[in-house]
């Protein structure tokens, strides 16, 4: 049974499943640290201000595992809400990523991150290629044609190559979703976001390919649901919603009849609306009965859906979407996986509009590792919304190292108040 002990009693060899520090105040991907290998990590926890850790004696050594005074519940200062759900499902250990990704025809190699202009051009080409592929996919589903899995694998291969070589390609690609039909961009976004999260979880190339394909294919069942329901601008009746809910099973059954679709892609297609607490559909699965790939696709599905303009709903900022996912931890999704996604995207994701303490408005340009509250931003206008010459600001360096608190992010700005200029044609 897991128990809480003071940090002073933590010894190498113990298994740490959590600690009493908010996720955005430490640089680790997850609070589940696993087996403590040496004293250096303990010293780092002390430096960060950790006071208590939760250990699992069954997973670590017996050294110090029965220390006196250990509490069976977390300290009052730390909220822990995993009761009743058990440990989240875990992916297998990563494999060597030696296999080269397949190349999509007509696309050049991924450019280096040192060339922003080439990066932007490549992202545009990759986006256009992805749009052609997803439109072809939709036509094929409706027309009963055989799925070209190899073509989609080649597309996913470029997403994987991008996350390994030049992640800015994917962030550029995600910006372009404002310029096309949500029906098509949503699938491409899920593939890109899924690969980003999968990479953070150290998945091997095969698993990344599965996640990418599942992102592209997860909603094919919507092509088999009456179009007027999918495009309906008003709230669906309960009867209509029950029909739309059939899309996950319809998509699964359609893909099952195709050649070369991995069983885990099929499973993610079927389960991407299942939720950890049993509130999802089509089968109302709970906890570990849902495959980790399905959870991963579900998390990025929710994020992209609520940050996109849809026929029946306006979009919210990336920051608001992150807060929504944070509140779904241990309810809809496993805590560790959500935390990892938030770490990857940042508390203020790229292209979020924020207002600084000095009143200026800025757009988040990139995350700074280990500092989710202090990203790099581009200042775009003053407190009166008068445009100013754009300049990049490393808020971590200014705020944390130089004490320039006027460059702290004061608040998030929602799209209805100010739209990111980089998400408009010609804005960048």
Short mmCIF file of N, CA and C in Angstrom, two decimals, residues 76-246:
data_model
loop_
_atom_site.label_atom_id
_atom_site.label_comp_id
_atom_site.label_asym_id
_atom_site.label_seq_id
_atom_site.Cartn_x
_atom_site.Cartn_y
_atom_site.Cartn_z
N UNK A 76 -2.47 17.62 4.28
CA UNK A 76 -3.62 18.45 3.96
C UNK A 76 -3.32 19.44 2.85
N UNK A 77 -2.07 19.86 2.73
CA UNK A 77 -1.72 20.89 1.74
C UNK A 77 -1.69 20.37 0.32
N UNK A 78 -1.86 19.06 0.15
CA UNK A 78 -1.74 18.49 -1.19
C UNK A 78 -3.00 17.73 -1.54
N UNK A 79 -3.60 18.07 -2.66
CA UNK A 79 -4.81 17.40 -3.11
C UNK A 79 -4.44 16.20 -3.98
N UNK A 80 -4.97 15.05 -3.62
CA UNK A 80 -4.68 13.83 -4.39
C UNK A 80 -6.00 13.11 -4.60
N UNK A 81 -6.38 12.86 -5.84
CA UNK A 81 -7.74 12.38 -6.12
C UNK A 81 -7.78 11.14 -6.97
N UNK A 82 -6.86 10.22 -6.75
CA UNK A 82 -6.85 9.01 -7.59
C UNK A 82 -7.60 7.86 -6.95
N UNK A 83 -8.22 8.05 -5.79
CA UNK A 83 -8.90 6.96 -5.11
C UNK A 83 -9.98 6.36 -6.01
N UNK A 84 -10.04 5.02 -5.98
CA UNK A 84 -11.10 4.34 -6.70
C UNK A 84 -10.78 4.02 -8.14
N UNK A 85 -9.71 4.59 -8.68
CA UNK A 85 -9.42 4.36 -10.08
C UNK A 85 -8.24 3.41 -10.30
N UNK A 86 -7.43 3.21 -9.26
CA UNK A 86 -6.26 2.37 -9.43
C UNK A 86 -5.21 3.09 -10.24
N UNK A 87 -4.04 2.47 -10.42
CA UNK A 87 -2.97 3.12 -11.18
C UNK A 87 -3.34 3.27 -12.64
N UNK A 88 -2.94 4.36 -13.28
CA UNK A 88 -3.24 4.53 -14.70
C UNK A 88 -2.50 3.50 -15.53
N UNK A 89 -3.03 3.12 -16.67
CA UNK A 89 -2.32 2.17 -17.53
C UNK A 89 -1.00 2.75 -17.98
N UNK A 90 0.00 1.90 -18.12
CA UNK A 90 1.33 2.37 -18.48
C UNK A 90 1.75 1.77 -19.80
N UNK A 91 2.48 2.56 -20.59
CA UNK A 91 3.01 2.07 -21.85
C UNK A 91 4.24 1.20 -21.59
N UNK A 92 4.56 0.34 -22.53
CA UNK A 92 5.78 -0.45 -22.42
C UNK A 92 6.99 0.46 -22.52
N UNK A 93 8.13 -0.05 -22.12
CA UNK A 93 9.35 0.72 -22.21
C UNK A 93 9.66 1.08 -23.65
N UNK A 94 10.26 2.23 -23.88
CA UNK A 94 10.54 2.65 -25.26
C UNK A 94 11.56 1.74 -25.93
N UNK A 95 11.42 1.59 -27.21
CA UNK A 95 12.36 0.81 -28.01
C UNK A 95 13.28 1.79 -28.75
N UNK A 96 14.33 1.26 -29.33
CA UNK A 96 15.23 2.11 -30.13
C UNK A 96 14.49 2.63 -31.35
N UNK A 97 14.68 3.91 -31.66
CA UNK A 97 13.98 4.52 -32.79
C UNK A 97 14.89 4.53 -34.01
N UNK A 98 15.35 3.38 -34.42
CA UNK A 98 16.31 3.33 -35.53
C UNK A 98 15.63 3.27 -36.89
N UNK A 99 14.36 2.89 -36.91
CA UNK A 99 13.68 2.74 -38.19
C UNK A 99 13.37 4.10 -38.81
N UNK A 100 13.75 4.30 -40.04
CA UNK A 100 13.51 5.59 -40.71
C UNK A 100 12.05 5.69 -41.11
N UNK A 101 11.43 6.87 -40.94
CA UNK A 101 10.04 7.03 -41.33
C UNK A 101 9.85 6.95 -42.83
N UNK A 102 8.68 6.46 -43.22
CA UNK A 102 8.37 6.42 -44.65
C UNK A 102 8.25 7.84 -45.18
N UNK A 103 8.57 8.04 -46.43
CA UNK A 103 8.54 9.37 -47.03
C UNK A 103 7.28 9.55 -47.87
N UNK A 104 6.56 10.64 -47.60
CA UNK A 104 5.39 10.96 -48.41
C UNK A 104 5.87 11.51 -49.75
N UNK A 105 5.30 11.05 -50.86
CA UNK A 105 5.75 11.51 -52.18
C UNK A 105 5.55 13.01 -52.34
N UNK A 106 6.54 13.66 -52.97
CA UNK A 106 6.41 15.08 -53.27
C UNK A 106 6.81 15.99 -52.14
N UNK A 107 7.22 15.43 -50.99
CA UNK A 107 7.61 16.27 -49.86
C UNK A 107 9.12 16.18 -49.66
N UNK A 108 9.78 17.33 -49.45
CA UNK A 108 11.23 17.32 -49.20
C UNK A 108 11.50 16.83 -47.78
N UNK A 109 12.76 16.60 -47.42
CA UNK A 109 13.10 16.23 -46.05
C UNK A 109 12.72 17.34 -45.07
N UNK A 110 12.52 16.99 -43.83
CA UNK A 110 12.19 17.98 -42.80
C UNK A 110 13.38 18.94 -42.64
N UNK A 111 13.13 20.25 -42.71
CA UNK A 111 14.25 21.21 -42.59
C UNK A 111 14.72 21.33 -41.15
N UNK A 112 15.91 21.88 -40.94
CA UNK A 112 16.42 22.07 -39.57
C UNK A 112 15.68 23.20 -38.87
N UNK A 113 15.64 23.17 -37.53
CA UNK A 113 14.94 24.23 -36.78
C UNK A 113 15.62 25.58 -36.88
N UNK A 114 16.83 25.63 -37.40
CA UNK A 114 17.56 26.90 -37.53
C UNK A 114 17.10 27.73 -38.71
N UNK A 115 16.18 27.21 -39.52
CA UNK A 115 15.71 27.93 -40.70
C UNK A 115 14.19 28.12 -40.62
N UNK A 116 13.70 29.16 -39.92
CA UNK A 116 12.26 29.38 -39.73
C UNK A 116 11.48 29.50 -41.04
N UNK A 117 12.08 30.14 -42.05
CA UNK A 117 11.37 30.34 -43.31
C UNK A 117 11.10 28.99 -44.00
N UNK A 118 12.14 28.15 -44.08
CA UNK A 118 11.96 26.82 -44.67
C UNK A 118 11.00 25.98 -43.82
N UNK A 119 11.07 26.14 -42.51
CA UNK A 119 10.17 25.40 -41.62
C UNK A 119 8.72 25.75 -41.93
N UNK A 120 8.43 27.05 -42.08
CA UNK A 120 7.07 27.49 -42.37
C UNK A 120 6.60 26.97 -43.74
N UNK A 121 7.49 27.02 -44.75
CA UNK A 121 7.12 26.53 -46.08
C UNK A 121 6.87 25.02 -46.06
N UNK A 122 7.72 24.29 -45.35
CA UNK A 122 7.54 22.84 -45.27
C UNK A 122 6.24 22.50 -44.55
N UNK A 123 5.93 23.22 -43.48
CA UNK A 123 4.69 22.97 -42.74
C UNK A 123 3.48 23.19 -43.64
N UNK A 124 3.54 24.24 -44.48
CA UNK A 124 2.44 24.51 -45.41
C UNK A 124 2.28 23.36 -46.41
N UNK A 125 3.41 22.87 -46.94
CA UNK A 125 3.35 21.75 -47.88
C UNK A 125 2.81 20.49 -47.21
N UNK A 126 3.27 20.25 -45.99
CA UNK A 126 2.81 19.07 -45.27
C UNK A 126 1.32 19.18 -44.95
N UNK A 127 0.87 20.38 -44.58
CA UNK A 127 -0.55 20.62 -44.31
C UNK A 127 -1.38 20.37 -45.56
N UNK A 128 -0.96 20.93 -46.70
CA UNK A 128 -1.70 20.74 -47.95
C UNK A 128 -1.76 19.25 -48.33
N UNK A 129 -0.63 18.55 -48.16
CA UNK A 129 -0.60 17.12 -48.45
C UNK A 129 -1.58 16.38 -47.53
N UNK A 130 -1.58 16.76 -46.25
CA UNK A 130 -2.48 16.11 -45.29
C UNK A 130 -3.94 16.37 -45.63
N UNK A 131 -4.25 17.59 -46.08
CA UNK A 131 -5.63 17.89 -46.46
C UNK A 131 -6.08 17.04 -47.65
N UNK A 132 -5.21 16.87 -48.63
CA UNK A 132 -5.55 16.04 -49.79
C UNK A 132 -5.79 14.59 -49.35
N UNK A 133 -4.95 14.11 -48.45
CA UNK A 133 -5.07 12.73 -47.99
C UNK A 133 -6.36 12.51 -47.21
N UNK A 134 -6.72 13.47 -46.34
CA UNK A 134 -7.93 13.29 -45.52
C UNK A 134 -9.20 13.44 -46.36
N UNK A 135 -9.16 14.33 -47.35
CA UNK A 135 -10.33 14.43 -48.24
C UNK A 135 -10.49 13.15 -49.06
N UNK A 136 -9.38 12.61 -49.53
CA UNK A 136 -9.43 11.33 -50.26
C UNK A 136 -9.96 10.23 -49.36
N UNK A 137 -9.53 10.24 -48.10
CA UNK A 137 -10.00 9.25 -47.13
C UNK A 137 -11.51 9.34 -46.95
N UNK A 138 -12.02 10.56 -46.79
CA UNK A 138 -13.46 10.76 -46.59
C UNK A 138 -14.24 10.27 -47.80
N UNK A 139 -13.78 10.63 -49.00
CA UNK A 139 -14.48 10.19 -50.21
C UNK A 139 -14.47 8.66 -50.30
N UNK A 140 -13.36 8.05 -49.91
CA UNK A 140 -13.24 6.60 -49.98
C UNK A 140 -14.19 5.90 -49.03
N UNK A 141 -14.33 6.45 -47.82
CA UNK A 141 -15.24 5.84 -46.84
C UNK A 141 -16.67 5.90 -47.35
N UNK A 142 -17.07 7.07 -47.84
CA UNK A 142 -18.44 7.23 -48.36
C UNK A 142 -18.67 6.35 -49.59
N UNK A 143 -17.64 6.23 -50.46
CA UNK A 143 -17.79 5.47 -51.69
C UNK A 143 -17.50 3.99 -51.55
N UNK A 144 -17.12 3.56 -50.36
CA UNK A 144 -16.85 2.15 -50.14
C UNK A 144 -15.55 1.67 -50.75
N UNK A 145 -14.59 2.57 -50.95
CA UNK A 145 -13.30 2.19 -51.55
C UNK A 145 -12.35 1.63 -50.50
N UNK A 146 -11.36 0.87 -50.95
CA UNK A 146 -10.37 0.29 -50.05
C UNK A 146 -9.44 1.39 -49.53
N UNK A 147 -9.12 1.33 -48.26
CA UNK A 147 -8.27 2.33 -47.62
C UNK A 147 -6.81 2.15 -48.03
N UNK A 148 -6.14 3.25 -48.37
CA UNK A 148 -4.72 3.21 -48.70
C UNK A 148 -3.93 3.49 -47.42
N UNK A 149 -3.67 2.44 -46.66
CA UNK A 149 -2.98 2.59 -45.37
C UNK A 149 -1.56 3.09 -45.56
N UNK A 150 -0.89 2.65 -46.63
CA UNK A 150 0.50 3.06 -46.85
C UNK A 150 0.61 4.56 -47.06
N UNK A 151 -0.35 5.15 -47.75
CA UNK A 151 -0.32 6.60 -47.96
C UNK A 151 -0.43 7.34 -46.63
N UNK A 152 -1.31 6.86 -45.74
CA UNK A 152 -1.47 7.50 -44.44
C UNK A 152 -0.24 7.27 -43.56
N UNK A 153 0.36 6.10 -43.67
CA UNK A 153 1.59 5.83 -42.92
C UNK A 153 2.71 6.78 -43.34
N UNK A 154 2.77 7.08 -44.63
CA UNK A 154 3.79 8.01 -45.12
C UNK A 154 3.58 9.41 -44.54
N UNK A 155 2.32 9.83 -44.44
CA UNK A 155 2.00 11.12 -43.85
C UNK A 155 2.41 11.15 -42.38
N UNK A 156 2.04 10.10 -41.66
CA UNK A 156 2.39 10.02 -40.24
C UNK A 156 3.91 9.96 -40.08
N UNK A 157 4.59 9.31 -41.02
CA UNK A 157 6.05 9.25 -40.98
C UNK A 157 6.68 10.63 -40.98
N UNK A 158 6.10 11.57 -41.74
CA UNK A 158 6.63 12.94 -41.75
C UNK A 158 6.33 13.65 -40.44
N UNK A 159 5.21 13.35 -39.81
CA UNK A 159 4.92 13.94 -38.51
C UNK A 159 5.93 13.45 -37.48
N UNK A 160 6.24 12.15 -37.53
CA UNK A 160 7.21 11.58 -36.60
C UNK A 160 8.60 12.17 -36.86
N UNK A 161 8.98 12.28 -38.13
CA UNK A 161 10.28 12.87 -38.47
C UNK A 161 10.35 14.31 -37.97
N UNK A 162 9.24 15.02 -38.07
CA UNK A 162 9.21 16.42 -37.63
C UNK A 162 9.40 16.54 -36.13
N UNK A 163 8.73 15.69 -35.35
CA UNK A 163 8.86 15.80 -33.90
C UNK A 163 10.26 15.43 -33.44
N UNK A 164 10.95 14.58 -34.22
CA UNK A 164 12.32 14.21 -33.88
C UNK A 164 13.34 15.24 -34.36
N UNK A 165 13.05 15.89 -35.49
CA UNK A 165 14.04 16.76 -36.14
C UNK A 165 13.77 18.24 -35.91
N UNK A 166 12.52 18.64 -36.05
CA UNK A 166 12.18 20.06 -35.99
C UNK A 166 10.72 20.20 -35.56
N UNK A 167 10.51 20.26 -34.26
CA UNK A 167 9.15 20.30 -33.71
C UNK A 167 8.37 21.53 -34.16
N UNK A 168 9.08 22.59 -34.54
CA UNK A 168 8.39 23.81 -35.00
C UNK A 168 7.51 23.53 -36.22
N UNK A 169 7.83 22.49 -37.00
CA UNK A 169 6.99 22.12 -38.14
C UNK A 169 5.58 21.82 -37.66
N UNK A 170 5.46 21.04 -36.59
CA UNK A 170 4.14 20.65 -36.10
C UNK A 170 3.39 21.85 -35.52
N UNK A 171 4.11 22.74 -34.83
CA UNK A 171 3.44 23.92 -34.28
C UNK A 171 2.98 24.85 -35.41
N UNK A 172 3.76 24.95 -36.47
CA UNK A 172 3.33 25.71 -37.65
C UNK A 172 2.11 25.07 -38.28
N UNK A 173 2.13 23.75 -38.38
CA UNK A 173 1.02 23.02 -38.99
C UNK A 173 -0.27 23.23 -38.18
N UNK A 174 -0.15 23.21 -36.86
CA UNK A 174 -1.33 23.40 -36.01
C UNK A 174 -1.90 24.80 -36.15
N UNK A 175 -1.06 25.79 -36.46
CA UNK A 175 -1.57 27.15 -36.70
C UNK A 175 -2.51 27.20 -37.89
N UNK A 176 -2.25 26.36 -38.88
CA UNK A 176 -2.97 26.43 -40.15
C UNK A 176 -4.40 25.89 -40.06
N UNK A 177 -4.78 25.36 -38.91
CA UNK A 177 -6.12 24.78 -38.80
C UNK A 177 -7.21 25.84 -38.94
N UNK A 178 -6.86 27.11 -38.74
CA UNK A 178 -7.86 28.17 -38.87
C UNK A 178 -8.26 28.41 -40.31
N UNK A 179 -7.52 27.85 -41.27
CA UNK A 179 -7.74 28.17 -42.68
C UNK A 179 -8.53 27.11 -43.44
N UNK A 180 -8.96 26.05 -42.78
CA UNK A 180 -9.60 24.97 -43.53
C UNK A 180 -10.76 24.38 -42.74
N UNK A 181 -11.48 23.46 -43.36
CA UNK A 181 -12.65 22.83 -42.78
C UNK A 181 -12.26 22.00 -41.56
N UNK A 182 -12.95 22.24 -40.44
CA UNK A 182 -12.67 21.51 -39.20
C UNK A 182 -12.75 20.00 -39.40
N UNK A 183 -13.66 19.55 -40.26
CA UNK A 183 -13.83 18.13 -40.50
C UNK A 183 -12.51 17.47 -40.88
N UNK A 184 -11.71 18.15 -41.69
CA UNK A 184 -10.45 17.59 -42.16
C UNK A 184 -9.27 17.95 -41.25
N UNK A 185 -9.21 19.21 -40.83
CA UNK A 185 -8.07 19.63 -40.01
C UNK A 185 -8.05 18.92 -38.67
N UNK A 186 -9.22 18.60 -38.13
CA UNK A 186 -9.28 17.95 -36.82
C UNK A 186 -8.50 16.64 -36.82
N UNK A 187 -8.66 15.85 -37.86
CA UNK A 187 -7.96 14.57 -37.93
C UNK A 187 -6.46 14.75 -38.03
N UNK A 188 -6.03 15.73 -38.83
CA UNK A 188 -4.60 16.01 -38.97
C UNK A 188 -4.03 16.54 -37.66
N UNK A 189 -4.77 17.43 -37.01
CA UNK A 189 -4.32 17.97 -35.73
C UNK A 189 -4.15 16.86 -34.70
N UNK A 190 -5.11 15.92 -34.68
CA UNK A 190 -5.01 14.83 -33.71
C UNK A 190 -3.78 13.98 -33.97
N UNK A 191 -3.48 13.75 -35.23
CA UNK A 191 -2.27 12.98 -35.55
C UNK A 191 -1.03 13.72 -35.06
N UNK A 192 -0.96 15.03 -35.30
CA UNK A 192 0.20 15.82 -34.89
C UNK A 192 0.30 15.90 -33.37
N UNK A 193 -0.82 16.20 -32.71
CA UNK A 193 -0.81 16.30 -31.25
C UNK A 193 -0.53 14.94 -30.60
N UNK A 194 -1.08 13.89 -31.21
CA UNK A 194 -0.84 12.55 -30.68
C UNK A 194 0.62 12.16 -30.75
N UNK A 195 1.28 12.51 -31.85
CA UNK A 195 2.71 12.22 -32.00
C UNK A 195 3.51 13.05 -30.99
N UNK A 196 3.12 14.31 -30.77
CA UNK A 196 3.80 15.14 -29.77
C UNK A 196 3.70 14.52 -28.38
N UNK A 197 2.48 14.11 -27.99
CA UNK A 197 2.30 13.51 -26.67
C UNK A 197 2.99 12.15 -26.59
N UNK A 198 2.89 11.36 -27.66
CA UNK A 198 3.55 10.06 -27.68
C UNK A 198 5.05 10.18 -27.55
N UNK A 199 5.64 11.20 -28.20
CA UNK A 199 7.08 11.43 -28.09
C UNK A 199 7.45 11.79 -26.65
N UNK A 200 6.62 12.61 -25.99
CA UNK A 200 6.88 12.97 -24.60
C UNK A 200 6.82 11.73 -23.70
N UNK A 201 6.01 10.75 -24.09
CA UNK A 201 5.89 9.52 -23.31
C UNK A 201 6.93 8.49 -23.72
N UNK A 202 7.83 8.88 -24.61
CA UNK A 202 8.94 8.04 -25.06
C UNK A 202 8.46 6.76 -25.75
N UNK A 203 7.39 6.87 -26.52
CA UNK A 203 6.92 5.72 -27.27
C UNK A 203 7.88 5.41 -28.41
N UNK A 204 7.98 4.15 -28.78
CA UNK A 204 8.82 3.79 -29.92
C UNK A 204 8.14 4.18 -31.22
N UNK A 205 8.85 4.03 -32.34
CA UNK A 205 8.32 4.51 -33.60
C UNK A 205 7.03 3.80 -34.00
N UNK A 206 6.94 2.49 -33.75
CA UNK A 206 5.74 1.75 -34.11
C UNK A 206 4.53 2.28 -33.35
N UNK A 207 4.72 2.55 -32.05
CA UNK A 207 3.61 3.08 -31.25
C UNK A 207 3.23 4.48 -31.72
N UNK A 208 4.23 5.31 -32.08
CA UNK A 208 3.93 6.65 -32.59
C UNK A 208 3.13 6.56 -33.89
N UNK A 209 3.48 5.60 -34.74
CA UNK A 209 2.74 5.42 -35.98
C UNK A 209 1.30 5.02 -35.70
N UNK A 210 1.09 4.14 -34.74
CA UNK A 210 -0.26 3.71 -34.37
C UNK A 210 -1.07 4.91 -33.87
N UNK A 211 -0.46 5.70 -32.99
CA UNK A 211 -1.14 6.87 -32.45
C UNK A 211 -1.47 7.87 -33.55
N UNK A 212 -0.52 8.11 -34.47
CA UNK A 212 -0.76 9.03 -35.57
C UNK A 212 -1.88 8.56 -36.48
N UNK A 213 -1.86 7.28 -36.83
CA UNK A 213 -2.93 6.73 -37.68
C UNK A 213 -4.28 6.78 -36.97
N UNK A 214 -4.27 6.48 -35.68
CA UNK A 214 -5.54 6.54 -34.92
C UNK A 214 -6.08 7.96 -34.91
N UNK A 215 -5.19 8.96 -34.83
CA UNK A 215 -5.63 10.35 -34.88
C UNK A 215 -6.30 10.69 -36.19
N UNK A 216 -5.72 10.23 -37.29
CA UNK A 216 -6.30 10.50 -38.61
C UNK A 216 -7.62 9.76 -38.81
N UNK A 217 -7.70 8.54 -38.32
CA UNK A 217 -8.84 7.66 -38.63
C UNK A 217 -9.93 7.64 -37.56
N UNK A 218 -9.71 8.29 -36.42
CA UNK A 218 -10.61 8.10 -35.28
C UNK A 218 -12.07 8.46 -35.59
N UNK A 219 -12.28 9.43 -36.48
CA UNK A 219 -13.65 9.91 -36.73
C UNK A 219 -14.21 9.47 -38.09
N UNK A 220 -13.63 8.45 -38.72
CA UNK A 220 -14.14 8.05 -40.04
C UNK A 220 -15.61 7.63 -39.96
N UNK A 221 -16.04 7.18 -38.80
CA UNK A 221 -17.44 6.77 -38.65
C UNK A 221 -18.42 7.90 -38.84
N UNK A 222 -17.96 9.16 -38.68
CA UNK A 222 -18.86 10.29 -38.89
C UNK A 222 -19.27 10.42 -40.35
N UNK A 223 -18.46 9.85 -41.25
CA UNK A 223 -18.82 9.84 -42.67
C UNK A 223 -20.02 8.93 -42.92
N UNK A 224 -20.32 8.06 -41.96
CA UNK A 224 -21.39 7.08 -42.12
C UNK A 224 -22.62 7.44 -41.30
N UNK A 225 -22.59 8.62 -40.70
CA UNK A 225 -23.73 9.15 -39.95
C UNK A 225 -24.38 10.23 -40.81
N UNK A 226 -25.71 10.39 -40.76
CA UNK A 226 -26.37 11.43 -41.57
C UNK A 226 -25.67 12.78 -41.46
N UNK A 227 -25.30 13.34 -42.61
CA UNK A 227 -24.51 14.57 -42.65
C UNK A 227 -25.22 15.73 -41.96
N UNK A 228 -26.55 15.76 -42.06
CA UNK A 228 -27.27 16.88 -41.46
C UNK A 228 -27.13 16.92 -39.94
N UNK A 229 -26.86 15.77 -39.33
CA UNK A 229 -26.65 15.74 -37.88
C UNK A 229 -25.25 16.23 -37.52
N UNK A 230 -24.26 15.84 -38.32
CA UNK A 230 -22.88 16.28 -38.06
C UNK A 230 -22.75 17.79 -38.25
N UNK A 231 -23.49 18.33 -39.23
CA UNK A 231 -23.38 19.76 -39.56
C UNK A 231 -24.43 20.61 -38.87
N UNK A 232 -25.25 20.02 -38.01
CA UNK A 232 -26.33 20.76 -37.37
C UNK A 232 -25.76 21.85 -36.45
N UNK A 233 -26.15 23.13 -36.66
CA UNK A 233 -25.60 24.22 -35.84
C UNK A 233 -26.21 24.31 -34.46
N UNK A 234 -27.39 23.71 -34.27
CA UNK A 234 -28.08 23.77 -32.98
C UNK A 234 -27.76 22.53 -32.15
N UNK A 235 -28.14 22.57 -30.89
CA UNK A 235 -27.91 21.44 -30.00
C UNK A 235 -28.72 20.24 -30.49
N UNK A 236 -28.08 19.08 -30.48
CA UNK A 236 -28.75 17.85 -30.90
C UNK A 236 -29.78 17.42 -29.86
N UNK A 237 -30.88 16.85 -30.33
CA UNK A 237 -31.81 16.23 -29.40
C UNK A 237 -31.16 14.95 -28.87
N UNK A 238 -31.71 14.40 -27.80
CA UNK A 238 -31.15 13.18 -27.24
C UNK A 238 -31.19 12.05 -28.25
N UNK A 239 -32.25 12.01 -29.02
CA UNK A 239 -32.39 10.98 -30.05
C UNK A 239 -31.33 11.14 -31.13
N UNK A 240 -31.10 12.39 -31.55
CA UNK A 240 -30.09 12.65 -32.57
C UNK A 240 -28.68 12.34 -32.03
N UNK A 241 -28.45 12.68 -30.76
CA UNK A 241 -27.14 12.42 -30.16
C UNK A 241 -26.84 10.93 -30.11
N UNK A 242 -27.86 10.12 -29.83
CA UNK A 242 -27.67 8.67 -29.80
C UNK A 242 -27.24 8.15 -31.18
N UNK A 243 -27.76 8.78 -32.23
CA UNK A 243 -27.36 8.39 -33.58
C UNK A 243 -25.90 8.77 -33.83
N UNK A 244 -25.52 10.01 -33.46
CA UNK A 244 -24.15 10.47 -33.67
C UNK A 244 -23.16 9.63 -32.87
N UNK A 245 -23.56 9.20 -31.68
CA UNK A 245 -22.69 8.39 -30.83
C UNK A 245 -22.32 7.06 -31.48
N UNK A 246 -23.06 6.67 -32.47
CA UNK A 246 -22.76 5.40 -33.15
C UNK A 246 -21.51 5.49 -34.01
#
